[in-house]
C-alpha positions in Angstrom: 24.8 20.4 20.9 23.9 21.6 17.4 20.8 20.4 15.6 23.1 18.6 13.1 24.8 16.6 15.8 21.5 15.7 17.5 19.8 14.7 14.3 22.7 12.3 13.3 22.6 10.8 16.8 18.9 10.4 16.5 19.3 8.6 13.2 21.6 6.1 14.9 19.0 5.3 17.4 16.2 5.0 14.8 18.4 2.7 12.6 17.8 -0.2 15.0 14.0 0.4 15.1 13.0 1.1 11.5 12.7 -0.9 8.4 15.6 -0.2 6.0 13.4 1.7 3.5 11.8 3.8 6.2 15.2 4.6 7.7 16.5 5.6 4.2 13.7 8.1 3.9 14.5 9.6 7.3 18.2 9.8 6.5 17.4 11.6 3.2 15.3 14.2 5.0 18.0 14.8 7.6 21.0 15.0 5.3 19.4 16.6 2.3 17.2 19.2 4.0 17.1 19.5 7.7 20.9 19.7 8.4 21.5 22.3 5.6 18.6 24.3 6.8 18.9 24.1 10.7 22.0 22.2 11.5 24.0 25.2 12.5 21.6 26.2 15.3 22.2 25.1 18.9 19.5 22.6 19.7 17.8 24.9 22.4 18.0 27.9 20.0 15.9 26.5 17.2 12.6 28.4 17.1 9.2 28.0 15.3 10.0 31.2 13.3 13.1 29.5 11.8 10.9 26.6 10.6 8.2 28.9 9.4 10.7 30.8 7.3 12.1 27.6 5.8 8.5 26.4 4.9 7.8 29.7 3.2 10.9 29.5 1.2 10.1 26.0 0.1 6.6 27.1 -1.0 8.0 30.0 -2.9 10.4 27.5 -4.7 7.3 25.4 -5.6 8.5 22.5 -3.5 5.9 19.7 -3.3 3.5 20.0 -0.4 3.8 16.3 0.5 7.6 16.6 0.5 7.6 19.6 2.8 5.1 17.9 5.1 7.3 14.8 5.4 10.5 16.8 6.1 8.9 18.9 8.9 7.2 15.8 10.3 10.6 14.1 10.5 12.0 17.2 12.4 9.0 17.1 14.8 9.5 13.4 15.5 13.2 13.9 16.1 12.6 16.8 18.5 9.9 14.8 20.3 12.7 12.3 21.0 14.9 15.2 22.3 12.1 16.3 24.7 11.6 12.8 26.0 15.3 11.7 26.4 17.5 14.8 26.2 15.5 17.1 28.5 14.8 19.6 25.7 12.2 21.9 27.2 10.2 22.6 24.0 9.6 21.0 20.6 9.8 24.0 18.3 8.3 22.0 15.4 5.3 20.8 17.5 2.9 23.3 15.8 4.9 23.9 12.7 4.0 20.9 10.6 1.8 21.9 7.6 -1.6 20.2 7.2 -1.2 16.8 5.7 -2.0 17.0 1.9 -4.8 14.9 0.7 -3.6 11.8 -1.1 -4.3 11.9 -4.8 -7.0 9.6 -5.9 -5.6 6.4 -7.3 -6.1 5.5 -10.9 -7.8 2.1 -11.4 -8.4 0.1 -14.5 -11.8 -1.1 -15.4 -12.3 -4.9 -15.8 -12.1 -4.5 -19.6 -8.9 -2.5 -19.4 -7.3 -5.0 -17.0 -8.4 -7.9 -19.3 -7.0 -6.1 -22.3 -3.7 -5.6 -20.6 -3.4 -9.3 -19.6 -4.4 -10.5 -23.0 -1.8 -8.2 -24.7 0.9 -9.6 -22.4 -0.1 -13.2 -23.2 -0.2 -12.6 -27.0 2.9 -10.4 -27.4 5.2 -11.3 -24.5 4.2 -14.6 -22.8 7.1 -14.1 -20.3 7.3 -14.2 -16.5 6.1 -10.6 -16.2 2.9 -11.6 -17.9 2.3 -14.2 -15.2 3.5 -11.8 -12.5 0.9 -9.2 -13.5 -1.7 -11.9 -13.7 -1.0 -12.9 -10.1 -1.0 -9.3 -8.9 -4.3 -8.5 -10.4 -5.8 -11.9 -9.4 -4.8 -11.7 -5.7 -4.3 -8.0 -4.9 -0.8 -8.7 -3.6 1.5 -5.8 -3.0 4.6 -5.2 -5.1 7.1 -6.2 -2.5 5.1 -9.4 -1.6 5.0 -10.7 -5.2 8.7 -10.0 -5.8 9.6 -11.8 -2.5 7.3 -14.8 -3.1 9.1 -18.1 -2.7 8.1 -21.5 -4.1 8.1 -22.9 -0.5 5.2 -20.7 0.3 3.2 -21.7 -2.8 0.9 -24.7 -2.3 -0.6 -25.5 -5.7 -2.3 -28.6 -4.5 -4.2 -26.6 -1.9 -4.7 -23.6 -4.3 -3.2 -21.2 -1.8 -0.1 -19.3 -1.1 1.3 -17.7 2.0 2.7 -14.2 2.3 5.8 -14.5 4.4 8.2 -12.0 3.0 8.3 -8.6 1.3 11.1 -7.1 -0.8 12.2 -3.5 -1.0 15.0 -1.7 -2.9 16.5 1.3 -1.3 17.0 4.0 -3.9 16.6 1.2 -6.4 19.9 -0.1 -5.1 20.4 -2.6 -2.3 17.7 -5.2 -2.1 16.2 -6.0 1.3 14.0 -9.0 2.2 12.1 -8.8 5.4 8.8 -9.8 7.1 5.7 -7.7 6.3 5.0 -4.8 8.6 1.7 -6.1 10.0 0.5 -9.4 11.3 -2.5 -9.1 9.0 -0.3 -9.0 6.0 1.2 -12.4 6.9 -1.7 -14.6 5.8 -2.9 -17.2 3.3 -4.3 -16.1 -0.1 -6.7 -18.3 -2.1 -5.8 -18.7 -5.8 -8.3 -18.5 -8.7 -7.9 -20.8 -11.7 -6.3 -18.0 -13.7 -3.7 -17.4 -11.0 -3.1 -21.2 -10.7 -2.5 -21.4 -14.5 0.1 -18.6 -14.3 1.9 -20.2 -11.4 1.8 -23.7 -13.0 3.3 -22.1 -16.1 6.2 -20.5 -14.1 6.8 -23.8 -12.3 7.0 -25.7 -15.6 9.5 -23.1 -17.1 11.8 -23.2 -14.1 11.7 -27.0 -13.8 12.5 -27.3 -17.5 15.5 -25.0 -17.1 16.8 -27.0 -14.1 15.4 -30.5 -14.4 17.7 -32.0 -11.8 16.8 -29.6 -9.0 13.8 -29.0 -6.8 11.4 -26.1 -7.3 12.8 -23.6 -4.9 13.9 -20.0 -4.5 11.9 -17.0 -5.8 8.8 -17.5 -8.0 9.7 -14.5 -10.1 13.4 -13.9 -10.6 16.2 -13.4 -13.0 17.8 -16.5 -14.6 20.4 -16.7 -11.9 17.7 -16.6 -9.2 18.3 -13.0 -8.1 15.3 -10.9 -7.4 13.7 -8.6 -9.9 14.2 -4.9 -9.2 10.9 -3.0 -8.5 11.8 -0.1 -10.7 12.5 -2.4 -13.7 9.1 -4.1 -13.2 7.4 -0.7 -13.0 9.2 0.4 -16.2 7.9 -2.7 -18.0 4.4 -2.2 -16.7 4.4 1.4 -18.1 5.9 0.3 -21.4 3.2 -2.3 -22.0 0.5 0.1 -20.8 1.7 2.7 -23.3 1.5 0.2 -26.1 -2.2 -0.1 -25.5 -3.0 3.5 -24.7 -4.4 2.5 -21.3 -4.4 4.9 -18.3 -0.9 5.2 -16.8 -0.8 3.4 -13.4 1.8 2.2 -10.9 2.4 -1.3 -9.5 0.4 -0.6 -6.4 -2.5 0.5 -8.6 -2.8 -3.1 -9.7 -3.8 -3.9 -6.1 -6.3 -1.0 -6.2 -7.6 -2.3 -9.5 -8.2 -5.7 -7.9 -10.0 -4.1 -5.0 -12.2 -1.9 -7.3 -13.2 -4.9 -9.4 -14.2 -6.9 -6.4 -16.3 -4.0 -5.1 -17.9 -3.5 -8.5 -18.9 -7.2 -8.4 -20.7 -6.6 -5.1 -18.3 -8.6 -3.0 -19.0 -7.6 0.6 -16.5 -5.0 1.9 -15.6 -7.2 4.8 -14.5 -10.0 2.4 -12.6 -7.5 0.2 -10.8 -6.3 3.4 -9.9 -9.9 4.3 -8.7 -10.7 0.8 -6.5 -7.6 0.8 -5.2 -8.5 4.3 -5.9 -5.0 5.8 -5.4 -4.8 9.5 -8.8 -3.3 10.0 -12.1 -2.9 8.1 -11.8 0.8 8.6 -8.6 0.9 6.4 -10.5 -0.7 3.5 -13.5 1.7 3.9 -11.2 4.8 4.0 -9.4 3.6 0.9 -12.4 2.4 -1.1 -15.4 4.0 0.4 -15.9 6.2 -2.6 -16.4 3.1 -4.7 -19.3 1.9 -2.5 -21.9 4.4 -3.9 -23.8 1.7 -5.8 -23.7 -0.6 -2.7 -25.1 2.2 -0.6 -27.9 2.6 -3.1 -28.7 -1.1 -2.9 -28.6 -0.9 0.9 -31.1 2.0 1.3 -33.4 0.4 -1.3 -33.3 -2.9 0.5 -34.1 -1.0 3.8 -37.0 0.7 2.1 -38.3 -2.6 0.7 -38.1 -4.2 4.1 -40.0 -1.4 5.8 -42.7 -1.4 3.0 -43.1 -5.1 3.4 -43.4 -4.8 7.2 -46.0 -2.1 6.9 -48.0 -4.1 4.3 -47.9 -7.2 6.6 -49.1 -5.1 9.5 -52.1 -3.7 7.6 -53.1 -7.2 6.5 -53.1 -8.2 10.1 -55.5 -5.4 11.2 -59.0 -7.0 12.2 -61.9 -6.2 9.9 -65.6 -5.6 11.0 -67.1 -4.3 14.2 -67.1 -7.7 15.9 -63.4 -7.7 15.8 -62.9 -4.2 17.3 -61.7 -4.2 21.0 -64.1 -3.1 23.7 -63.7 0.5 24.9 -62.0 0.9 28.2 
């Protein structure tokens, strides 16, 4: 069997296991890079030197480190499957994957910048994207979650909404609606008065457009009820950002901005983690630990004050005068 034949069979197996967007990424790696580079080899004949030669060529061509890492990682995953199920004796990509590149530090807006952006939207656009960005910054919801939000999961009387779905567009084409990846993501979110106002405004607009129908379907959608495309929403975010000269950010950076503002306001990291619906507290700390410098200063200063106070209390409790001294043993 050739590497090309094996990789295509492996993709068929993975298609049943992976989310559509993840599968699309694997398929792109296989068809665009792995098969042209290694597809002609017999599966047992692929060697680490072949992979090392390809990596060197990609580096010479100035290919992105993250892209190369993902491609070789995909090959390693596929060959692990061959070792487990096809009896391949050796995974030639086992030690060939380059070191994982460090993720670039996310750009976050300051509270003033975020407020300026929201005010600009309200004054110059006053459309549903103005309210969409208000909800994203006010809740820390992910892009796919806000675009998949249904009115049936919005409980305005209780000032809460439930994250039940997420939306993704494969190559900005076919739209997929599915459940969030993790159990922690499927959770209730509390709504601030600002977010409540934005949702009430959208509810009023949709009910005015369809007075005889119930409030249902997507909260943020085109006039015909079809979902907004993520790329279009991103383009609008960047257009409005450029109008103000604010730092250029992506949709997911609105979530990071919400997190950074909460941390700057001294909200305990455990509460921030719960609000963002991270699976573990460690995820929150790994993502935002660099923002906790001031909190760390407060912590060690509080510790020093506690020790100073304890020492002072102990000195005050020491008996005074010879009569109070204990008898020698």
